[in-house]
Amino acid sequence: MSNAIETFDLGYRAGKHFEIRDLGLKVREGSIYGFLGPNGSGKTTTIRLLLGMLKPVRGTITVLGRKVPDEMARIMAQTGYVPERPHLYPYLTLEQAVRYHAAFYEGFDMAYAGEMRRSFGLPLDQKLSHLSKGEIGKLHMLLVLAQRPKLLVLDEPTDGLDPVVRRDVLSALLDFCSQGSATVFISSHLVHELERICDWVGVLDNGKLVVELPMQSFKNGIKRIRLTGAPSLVGDTPFVLLQRETTGTEQVWVVRGWQPPMAQWFEGVGAAVKEVVDLDLEEGFVELLRSSRAPVS
Amino acid sequence: MYKQVLKAQWLAARLPVVLLAVLAFALPLLTVTSGSGLANAPVERVGQWLFAAQQVGVLIPGLALLAGLLLGIGAWAPDHAAKHVYALALPIPRSMFVLLRFAAGATLLAIPVVTLGVGAIVATLSVSLPDGVHAYPLQLTARFAMAALVCFAIFFAISIATKRAALATLGVICGVLLADAVLASLSIKDAASVTASVFYLLTNWPGPLSILMGRWALFDV
Amino acid sequence: MFRQIDPRSSIPLYVQIADRIRIAVATGEMPPGGALPSVRHLASELRVNPATVVQAYRELEEVGVIESRQGAGTFVRELGQPKREAERQRLARRLVRQLLQEASTLGVTREDLEQALRVEMKVKPS
């Protein structure tokens, strides 16, 4: 299984401070990879680096087996990109915009584009400047899916869209994914949306990749543990300790990488586990960020 | 691809192109107002008429400059608005996209060139010229085409530049003007004006703007 | 029928989907021999990763609830009456297990539970 996107020791700086540091992404072919991170963590910058729009200060980037930026045109021929902000020409009508886009991509499927346009309910002869945000969002997805690309790079594609439009856009995306083995790299801070569709997750905080795991492992592995008699000094743990606090006679630890047999470790240090609580992706994400910013003492 | 780029550029620049085409058609016709009965008119009258024609003729390189400016800057205006993201994400090398835009802009430039040619021919046919006076409609049109293309290329290149480069260019120009003002105020004898020198360089062969200079006349002896 | 699957639940999505289908089959809502929606259709409708649907279908096939026929699609197997009854029993036991787990978390005793069961079952018609 090869990687659709791979970076090694990627670093980028625009001013005095490094925006991206030691970034080592591995996006497996055929996966739907969710790139999670709070606003300002560097998600868009990372995407721009991946697509050769920014020049890294350090490190290497390989997309679809080719080096960035050496083979950019070949890479982009097989990549569908939806940027954060609208980038199409607003004075074109929808039909003109589709035809313009289609001219640059060899395998552009006009019939598929027409199908999506009808199911999205988009008007052919309206200028893009007159379309609503939701309609533009749908158009973006329509254009990249009709390219039938090997890789989709989506930068917050549903941001600012109402729930109904979001559903339509995601349905179309997943419909396309089911037809073949495209890889999807989707960045978002809408955790619950990613939770449904992604099989991998990479968390970016402050320019660094905090964690990169299969979605299920990430979700299953983050737990909140209520216990008594926890030791004050902690040495090696079989899990990763993210947070801990004391409330009254109990302690609450938030851990990552939990597996049920690890309960024995607690017995070994004389603590008693009262309860192991599952955290959903959002809670886990929040705890992860909190701990990466203020590491546990 | 070219077809679509041309279409997109046309849709963005429709108005200026039509405006330029109308002006280009009108200018040669302006030179022949009051041209009736010239064939047998006295020499002074012909001389006066030629002089008037040349006055209008000066506007033609001006039009070439305007055409180059409008279409050169207009070529990149839509991309600038969205910070070139769309163009950068296309699966073709950047140089190729620049070439497509240039070709499209040059194609649109052909429209006012053609209308100028038509206007010049119509103007030529509408007067009966006295002996010794000739009309040069095709030469005028060809010269206009070249001049417009050169101006287009210059403004096209300036337009692609990043804000930083454009500001730098502007800064240099201001610096040169400032230097001249300082020199003038210091009243240094025989000091050559920097602006004048630069202007001379640009407008004399092989300076790029030399094509705009000289006599632009539809009718000449 | 579906399909308010909850991504926030700790139960993996594919298990939730498989369960819904099992319930539908057990109650007869999805009749034997009936066709299941294609992976493509279900993934799109539920807005989940197609791999998740594939996993759900694979699990169901393993336990013999559905079968896939080459080129024709996926269909509900003909389960005999005893098998369907076994399914219902399985679901009932699962419900009870969940109930017992929650009760212990909340500190509700077995006696409390039995009492409550008796009351509720009398009040609500079956």
XYZ file of C-alpha atoms in Angstrom:
644
model
C 0.000 0.000 0.000
C 1.644 3.188 -1.096
C 1.096 6.711 0.078
C -0.796 9.214 -1.996
C 0.806 12.027 -0.031
C 4.034 11.834 1.873
C 6.079 14.554 3.492
C 9.348 14.278 5.323
C 10.688 16.811 7.794
C 8.650 19.538 6.178
C 9.269 23.018 7.487
C 7.921 26.393 6.449
C 8.296 29.884 7.721
C 6.832 33.115 6.413
C 8.097 35.540 9.003
C 10.200 35.077 12.058
C 8.344 32.076 13.435
C 8.053 28.668 11.862
C 4.511 28.029 10.752
C 5.099 24.369 9.947
C 7.670 22.234 11.724
C 8.978 18.668 11.267
C 5.883 17.667 9.393
C 5.820 14.014 8.390
C 2.469 13.237 6.792
C 1.605 9.820 5.403
C -1.680 9.615 3.576
C -2.394 6.097 2.402
C -3.749 5.531 -1.054
C -7.488 5.024 -1.081
C -8.051 6.405 2.390
C -10.183 9.299 3.454
C -7.782 11.252 5.620
C -9.116 13.914 7.933
C -6.718 16.734 8.655
C -7.902 18.146 11.944
C -6.747 21.217 13.705
C -7.921 24.410 15.310
C -8.052 27.629 13.323
C -4.605 28.972 12.711
C -2.846 25.661 13.226
C -1.445 25.713 9.701
C -3.821 23.461 7.792
C -4.205 25.752 4.808
C -0.485 26.486 4.765
C 0.220 22.753 4.707
C -2.155 22.260 1.817
C -0.575 25.092 -0.138
C 2.815 23.479 0.431
C 1.508 20.106 -0.754
C 0.246 21.668 -3.971
C 3.382 23.591 -4.753
C 1.907 27.013 -4.112
C 4.350 27.759 -1.327
C 7.999 26.902 -1.193
C 9.085 24.986 1.899
C 12.117 26.025 3.865
C 13.029 22.420 4.562
C 11.932 18.887 3.790
C 10.475 16.909 0.899
C 6.976 16.437 -0.448
C 5.778 13.571 -2.631
C 2.273 13.529 -4.067
C 0.952 10.591 -6.119
C 4.485 9.295 -6.310
C 5.887 12.460 -7.836
C 8.035 15.152 -6.290
C 6.629 18.550 -5.559
C 7.266 21.037 -7.173
C 9.166 19.318 -9.993
C 6.194 17.560 -11.536
C 3.418 19.908 -10.542
C 1.474 19.866 -13.811
C 1.295 16.062 -13.878
C 0.271 15.957 -10.236
C -2.449 18.564 -10.653
C -3.828 16.740 -13.682
C -4.874 13.969 -11.291
C -5.776 16.153 -8.340
C -8.974 17.917 -7.503
C -8.438 20.920 -5.275
C -11.078 22.873 -3.405
C -9.453 25.869 -1.723
C -10.645 27.592 1.402
C -11.837 30.685 -0.407
C -13.713 30.833 -3.705
C -11.277 31.196 -6.570
C -13.339 30.872 -9.720
C -14.018 33.818 -12.026
C -17.184 35.518 -10.749
C -18.183 37.047 -14.073
C -18.621 33.650 -15.739
C -21.951 31.855 -15.732
C -22.097 28.386 -14.244
C -22.088 26.769 -17.660
C -19.137 28.873 -18.807
C -17.265 28.054 -15.612
C -17.766 24.331 -16.113
C -16.641 24.472 -19.731
C -13.592 26.525 -18.806
C -12.578 24.056 -16.120
C -13.248 21.053 -18.342
C -10.853 22.361 -21.005
C -7.878 21.765 -18.753
C -8.596 18.211 -17.627
C -8.350 15.366 -20.060
C -10.712 12.943 -18.428
C -13.337 15.498 -17.440
C -16.704 13.755 -17.347
C -19.289 16.216 -18.726
C -22.131 13.765 -18.288
C -21.262 13.254 -14.625
C -20.974 17.022 -14.187
C -24.423 17.460 -15.693
C -25.852 14.767 -13.434
C -24.447 16.452 -10.342
C -25.594 19.862 -11.472
C -29.138 18.592 -11.760
C -29.117 16.776 -8.434
C -27.578 19.837 -6.757
C -30.186 22.030 -8.387
C -27.693 24.532 -9.766
C -28.853 27.014 -12.427
C -26.892 26.969 -15.674
C -27.062 30.553 -16.747
C -26.467 32.509 -13.562
C -23.228 34.362 -13.061
C -21.126 32.961 -10.251
C -21.220 36.320 -8.510
C -24.986 35.876 -8.124
C -24.830 32.422 -6.602
C -25.226 31.806 -2.903
C -22.403 30.499 -0.752
C -23.999 27.072 -0.695
C -24.308 26.976 -4.462
C -20.677 27.932 -4.883
C -19.711 25.211 -2.429
C -21.654 22.677 -4.462
C -20.098 23.935 -7.684
C -16.598 23.497 -6.294
C -17.347 19.894 -5.401
C -18.996 19.289 -8.760
C -15.964 20.563 -10.664
C -13.404 18.488 -8.802
C -15.454 15.296 -8.808
C -16.158 15.570 -12.537
C -12.396 15.571 -13.089
C -12.484 11.988 -11.774
C -9.184 12.593 -10.008
C -6.980 10.126 -8.145
C -6.584 12.552 -5.280
C -8.900 15.085 -3.741
C -7.481 17.852 -1.583
C -10.307 19.680 0.131
C -9.635 22.680 2.357
C -12.632 23.123 4.652
C -15.062 22.341 1.813
C -18.172 22.613 3.977
C -17.151 25.567 6.080
C -19.863 28.191 6.298
C -22.412 26.007 4.516
C -25.799 25.262 6.004
C -26.465 21.670 7.171
C -28.573 20.746 4.169
C -25.920 21.832 1.694
C -23.258 20.122 3.765
C -25.119 16.838 3.505
C -25.490 17.158 -0.247
C -21.845 17.977 -0.716
C -20.650 15.102 1.468
C -23.058 12.653 -0.145
C -21.714 13.527 -3.562
C -18.167 13.135 -2.303
C -18.844 9.725 -0.805
C -20.754 8.615 -3.864
C -17.650 9.376 -5.908
C -15.395 7.578 -3.431
C -17.520 4.472 -3.647
C -17.010 4.330 -7.384
C -13.283 3.929 -7.270
C -10.230 4.156 -5.128
C -9.587 7.855 -4.913
C -7.699 9.254 -1.958
C -9.262 12.133 -0.086
C -7.344 14.613 2.021
C -9.887 16.775 3.779
C -9.086 19.457 6.281
C -11.690 20.701 8.680
C -12.351 21.840 12.161
C -15.830 20.328 12.011
C -14.887 17.257 13.969
C -18.169 15.382 13.824
C -18.335 15.559 10.096
C -14.907 14.016 9.754
C -15.789 11.406 12.327
C -18.292 9.814 9.957
C -16.328 9.737 6.797
C -12.640 9.497 7.607
C -10.746 6.323 8.175
C -7.564 8.151 9.106
C -6.994 11.248 11.119
C -4.040 13.574 11.475
C -4.142 16.303 14.087
C -2.225 19.500 13.516
C -1.617 21.974 16.276
C 0.610 24.981 16.024
C 2.319 23.680 12.919
C 3.191 20.302 14.335
C 1.561 16.957 13.679
C 0.418 15.845 17.095
C -0.967 12.477 16.096
C -1.658 10.420 12.966
C -3.756 7.288 13.410
C -6.560 5.223 11.961
C -9.769 6.906 13.027
C -11.061 3.913 14.920
C -7.850 3.526 16.957
C -7.847 7.195 17.768
C -11.448 7.169 18.929
C -11.220 3.922 20.829
C -7.937 4.786 22.398
C -8.882 8.047 24.047
C -10.519 7.517 27.383
C -11.330 9.403 30.513
C -10.522 7.241 33.532
C -11.940 7.823 36.976
C -9.774 6.330 39.657
C -8.740 6.467 43.287
C -5.340 6.136 44.799
C -3.484 7.344 41.751
C 0.207 7.952 42.323
C 1.430 11.529 42.267
C 4.613 10.686 40.423
C 4.187 8.757 37.214
C 6.962 6.962 35.389
C 6.459 4.902 32.285
C 2.902 4.214 31.348
C 1.655 1.766 28.701
C -0.653 4.504 27.471
C -0.040 8.179 26.776
C -1.159 10.374 29.612
C -2.782 13.548 28.317
C -4.330 15.154 31.357
C -4.946 14.501 34.965
C -6.763 16.310 37.692
C -7.995 15.663 41.175
C -11.530 16.246 42.325
C -12.061 15.443 45.946
C -11.063 11.851 46.639
C -10.972 10.880 43.005
C -8.587 11.487 40.192
C -9.514 11.807 36.563
C -6.954 10.885 33.964
C -7.343 11.399 30.236
C -5.255 8.945 28.275
C -4.524 8.032 24.672
C -3.757 4.650 23.219
C -5.792 2.822 25.830
C -6.399 -0.856 25.704
C -8.453 -2.775 28.294
C -5.561 -4.943 29.609
C -3.851 -1.733 30.730
C -6.166 -1.653 33.734
C -3.672 -3.989 35.316
C -1.068 -1.281 35.318
C -3.224 0.729 37.678
C -3.481 -2.218 40.036
C 0.258 -2.458 39.898
C 0.672 1.062 41.253
C -1.971 0.620 43.878
C -4.751 2.539 42.205
C -8.318 1.441 41.637
C -10.120 2.134 38.384
C -13.687 3.201 38.984
C -14.772 3.878 35.454
C -13.449 4.082 31.916
C -15.381 6.590 29.843
C -15.314 6.743 26.055
C -14.652 10.134 24.593
C -16.031 11.050 21.238
C -13.717 12.530 18.641
C -14.448 16.115 19.594
C -13.739 15.594 23.289
C -10.676 13.555 22.468
C -9.496 16.243 20.103
C -9.921 18.935 22.742
C -8.047 16.921 25.363
C -5.303 16.153 22.909
C -4.839 19.810 22.082
C -4.898 20.835 25.705
C -2.185 18.386 26.548
C -0.016 19.198 23.542
C -0.051 22.853 24.513
C 0.548 22.371 28.219
C 2.197 18.994 28.685
C 1.327 17.116 31.812
C 3.741 17.700 34.654
C -7.679 25.350 -23.662
C -6.826 28.397 -25.744
C -10.401 28.688 -26.864
C -11.642 28.759 -23.292
C -9.000 31.223 -22.127
C -9.859 33.464 -25.052
C -13.537 33.222 -24.230
C -12.937 34.018 -20.579
C -10.742 36.967 -21.455
C -13.277 38.261 -23.968
C -16.062 38.064 -21.414
C -13.981 40.061 -18.990
C -12.779 42.648 -21.519
C -15.807 43.041 -23.790
C -16.416 46.679 -22.988
C -12.892 48.051 -23.431
C -12.440 46.072 -26.658
C -15.612 47.470 -28.167
C -14.685 50.965 -27.049
C -11.239 50.661 -28.597
C -12.682 49.234 -31.793
C -15.071 52.157 -32.160
C -12.323 54.712 -31.515
C -10.011 52.918 -33.939
C -12.635 53.075 -36.636
C -13.438 56.725 -35.971
C -9.929 58.192 -35.896
C -9.019 57.761 -39.593
C -12.411 59.134 -40.527
C -11.747 62.231 -38.462
C -8.720 62.980 -40.596
C -10.868 63.338 -43.683
C -13.401 65.823 -42.436
C -13.355 68.818 -44.638
C -11.605 66.929 -47.375
C -13.971 67.498 -50.249
C -12.800 69.103 -53.406
C -9.163 68.684 -52.581
C -8.176 67.318 -55.915
C -7.995 70.679 -57.548
C -7.461 72.877 -54.525
C -4.566 75.317 -54.252
C -1.367 74.152 -52.583
C -1.872 76.142 -49.391
C -5.253 74.594 -48.852
C -3.816 71.107 -49.316
C -1.007 71.994 -46.949
C -3.466 73.136 -44.315
C -5.497 70.007 -44.719
C -2.455 67.752 -44.418
C -1.417 69.576 -41.293
C -4.878 69.068 -39.771
C -4.742 65.402 -40.739
C -1.441 64.998 -38.940
C -2.836 66.570 -35.813
C -5.431 63.839 -35.635
C -2.798 61.318 -36.608
C -0.987 61.943 -33.320
C -3.919 60.389 -31.542
C -3.317 57.053 -33.158
C -0.205 56.050 -31.218
C -2.088 57.305 -28.178
C -4.803 54.830 -29.000
C -2.194 52.100 -29.378
C -0.930 52.920 -25.919
C -4.455 52.884 -24.516
C -5.246 49.567 -26.169
C -2.075 48.031 -24.793
C -2.825 49.374 -21.342
C -6.433 48.237 -21.147
C -5.888 44.786 -22.574
C -2.564 44.221 -20.851
C -3.899 44.951 -17.423
C -7.281 43.437 -18.192
C -5.627 40.129 -19.035
C -4.691 39.534 -15.417
C -7.395 41.398 -13.525
C -9.641 38.349 -12.885
C -6.717 36.268 -11.615
C -5.398 39.029 -9.397
C -8.752 39.236 -7.627
C -8.464 35.683 -6.335
C -4.704 35.818 -5.835
C -4.036 33.574 -8.822
C -5.113 30.470 -6.908
C -7.175 29.098 -9.785
C -4.407 29.602 -12.315
C -1.798 28.078 -10.023
C -3.894 24.974 -9.448
C -4.319 24.214 -13.144
C -2.551 21.140 -14.519
C -0.364 23.112 -16.907
C 2.986 24.774 -16.317
C 2.714 28.407 -15.295
C 4.667 29.500 -18.372
C 2.095 27.859 -20.585
C -0.759 29.636 -18.867
C 1.043 32.955 -19.294
C 1.433 32.151 -22.980
C -2.267 31.339 -23.323
C -3.241 34.621 -21.706
C -0.829 36.521 -23.923
C -2.147 34.873 -27.069
C -5.719 35.569 -26.037
C -4.957 39.214 -25.305
C -3.147 39.625 -28.595
C -6.100 38.081 -30.409
C -8.459 40.586 -28.814
C -6.051 43.336 -29.786
C -6.592 42.348 -33.407
C -10.144 43.679 -33.243
C -9.319 47.379 -32.954
C -6.499 46.834 -35.459
C -8.987 45.525 -37.979
C -11.450 48.344 -37.346
C -8.655 50.870 -37.757
C -7.770 49.280 -41.064
C -11.370 49.380 -42.199
C -11.704 53.003 -41.079
C -8.508 53.942 -42.880
C -9.618 52.311 -46.104
C -13.034 53.955 -45.918
C -11.377 57.305 -45.256
C -9.024 56.827 -48.195
C -11.859 55.959 -50.515
C -13.936 58.936 -49.460
C -11.491 61.575 -50.632
C -10.045 62.258 -54.034
C -6.493 63.167 -53.381
C -4.557 65.784 -55.301
C -1.392 64.801 -57.144
C 1.612 64.232 -54.923
C -0.453 63.251 -51.902
C -0.669 59.588 -51.100
C -2.641 57.550 -48.657
C -1.080 54.870 -46.520
C -3.928 52.980 -44.916
C -2.257 49.579 -44.724
C 1.067 50.905 -43.515
C -0.716 52.885 -40.849
C -2.653 49.825 -39.742
C 0.457 47.662 -39.618
C 2.298 50.278 -37.610
C -0.637 50.574 -35.226
C -0.710 46.784 -34.798
C 2.981 46.681 -33.910
C 2.726 49.613 -31.530
C -0.326 48.201 -29.794
C 1.349 44.819 -29.448
C 4.459 46.317 -27.900
C 2.419 48.350 -25.434
C 0.288 45.312 -24.666
C 3.387 43.247 -23.977
C 4.763 45.892 -21.632
C 1.581 46.297 -19.604
C 0.973 42.548 -19.670
C 4.372 41.973 -18.116
C 3.871 44.669 -15.498
C 0.485 43.185 -14.682
C 1.776 39.722 -13.929
C 4.273 41.058 -11.484
C 3.602 40.737 -7.839
C 2.554 43.769 -5.912
C 6.089 44.084 -4.640
C 7.618 44.205 -8.119
C 4.998 46.645 -9.362
C 5.611 48.932 -6.412
C 9.349 48.669 -6.970
C 8.913 49.739 -10.584
C 6.773 52.649 -9.508
C 9.330 53.529 -6.875
C 12.121 53.613 -9.426
C 10.100 55.933 -11.665
C 9.354 58.251 -8.760
C 12.996 58.145 -7.755
C 14.080 59.208 -11.221
C 11.595 62.100 -11.271
C 12.679 63.137 -7.817
C 16.328 63.076 -8.835
C 15.515 65.366 -11.714
C 13.620 67.766 -9.521
C 16.552 67.922 -7.146
C 19.028 68.472 -9.951
C 16.843 71.197 -11.401
C 16.499 72.969 -8.090
C 20.235 72.910 -7.615
C 20.544 74.607 -10.983
C 23.609 72.668 -11.936
C 24.668 74.000 -15.280
C 24.359 71.666 -18.216
C 23.017 68.931 -16.031
C 21.224 66.470 -18.251
C 17.768 65.639 -16.994
C 17.601 62.013 -15.987
C 14.032 61.773 -17.052
C 14.858 63.194 -20.444
C 17.722 60.729 -20.855
C 15.561 57.766 -19.965
C 12.841 59.018 -22.271
C 15.356 59.386 -25.058
C 16.619 55.867 -24.495
C 13.152 54.407 -24.539
C 11.906 56.241 -27.556
C 14.812 55.884 -29.886
C 15.645 52.649 -31.549
C 16.317 50.177 -30.064
C 14.184 51.533 -27.251
C 10.808 49.771 -27.059
C 8.713 52.890 -27.223
C 10.377 54.135 -30.422
C 7.562 52.597 -32.338
C 5.202 55.207 -31.026
C 7.294 58.099 -32.243
C 7.457 59.842 -35.546
C 4.810 61.013 -37.875
C 1.653 59.029 -37.894
C -0.267 60.146 -40.862
C -2.769 58.491 -43.085
C -2.042 60.958 -45.841
C 1.340 62.232 -46.674
C 3.373 63.529 -49.549
C -35.579 2.551 8.371
C -32.164 3.878 9.068
C -30.525 5.390 10.079
C -29.584 7.839 12.684
C -26.224 6.295 13.238
C -24.211 8.152 15.800
C -20.568 8.786 15.062
C -20.108 10.014 18.608
C -21.037 6.676 20.102
C -18.221 4.401 21.110
C -19.810 1.644 19.071
C -17.993 1.562 15.742
C -20.074 2.831 12.842
C -19.932 -0.441 10.945
C -21.322 -2.280 13.977
C -24.167 0.223 14.241
C -25.027 -0.248 10.582
C -24.812 -4.027 10.773
C -27.041 -4.029 13.848
C -29.701 -1.920 12.205
C -29.797 -4.350 9.332
C -29.933 -7.348 11.637
C -32.875 -5.840 13.473
C -34.635 -5.095 10.219
C -34.102 -8.660 9.082
C -35.252 -10.104 12.396
C -38.443 -8.083 12.450
C -39.142 -8.916 8.833
C -38.876 -5.307 7.758
C -36.219 -6.469 5.344
C -37.790 -9.569 3.936
C -35.775 -12.662 3.020
C -34.545 -12.468 -0.524
C -34.834 -8.697 -0.487
C -32.020 -6.633 -1.928
C -29.802 -4.483 0.225
C -28.845 -1.025 -0.945
C -25.560 -0.912 -2.820
C -22.445 0.123 -0.918
C -22.338 3.243 -3.032
C -25.910 4.189 -2.302
C -25.712 3.525 1.413
C -22.382 5.278 1.902
C -23.720 8.319 0.127
C -27.047 8.311 1.947
C -25.542 7.823 5.399
C -22.581 10.044 4.603
C -20.083 7.491 5.808
C -16.904 6.086 4.407
C -17.736 3.358 1.866
C -15.215 1.124 3.608
C -17.460 1.288 6.662
C -20.412 -0.047 4.694
C -18.241 -2.735 3.163
C -17.161 -3.785 6.630
C -20.753 -3.917 7.858
C -21.826 -6.041 4.927
C -18.860 -8.349 5.364
C -19.707 -8.885 9.023
C -23.314 -9.626 8.155
C -22.223 -12.081 5.529
C -19.966 -13.822 8.011
C -22.788 -14.390 10.446
C -24.976 -15.592 7.623
C -27.571 -12.856 7.624
C -26.909 -11.708 4.083
C -25.268 -13.107 1.006
C -23.700 -11.438 -1.983
C -24.358 -12.810 -5.441
C -21.830 -12.138 -8.164
C -22.967 -9.249 -10.312
C -26.443 -9.149 -8.809
C -25.843 -7.435 -5.492
C -26.362 -8.240 -1.860
C -29.488 -9.938 -0.578
C -31.059 -10.976 2.672
C -30.728 -14.689 3.269
C -33.645 -16.934 3.773
C -33.532 -17.417 7.501
C -35.711 -20.140 8.830
C -38.064 -19.372 11.677
C -35.732 -20.772 14.374
C -32.884 -18.633 13.076
C -34.980 -15.501 13.186
C -36.061 -16.348 16.686
C -32.413 -16.797 17.658
C -31.719 -13.316 16.285
C -34.452 -11.786 18.371
C -33.145 -13.583 21.428
C -29.691 -12.270 20.711
C -30.970 -8.719 20.451
C -33.030 -9.068 23.605
C -30.027 -10.293 25.546
C -28.002 -7.390 24.215
C -30.609 -4.929 25.379
C -30.585 -6.482 28.823
C -26.800 -6.429 28.965
C -26.816 -2.703 28.195
C -29.467 -2.165 30.838
C -27.497 -4.041 33.459
C -24.330 -2.144 32.638
C -26.028 1.203 32.939
C -27.756 0.148 36.134
C -24.475 -0.767 37.748
C -22.982 2.588 36.713
C -25.896 4.426 38.260
C -25.879 2.262 41.360
C -29.286 0.721 40.710
C -29.534 -2.715 42.307
C -30.875 -5.933 40.787
C -33.839 -5.754 43.090
C -34.659 -2.220 41.965
C -34.419 -3.401 38.376
C -36.672 -6.397 38.810
C -39.192 -4.249 40.585
C -39.134 -1.677 37.847
C -39.457 -4.354 35.171
C -42.539 -5.772 36.789
C -44.155 -2.387 37.087
C -43.343 -1.303 33.564
C -44.400 -4.565 31.969
C -47.740 -4.453 33.749
C -48.410 -0.864 32.826
C -47.334 -1.062 29.180
C -49.202 -3.478 26.943
C -46.863 -5.835 25.073
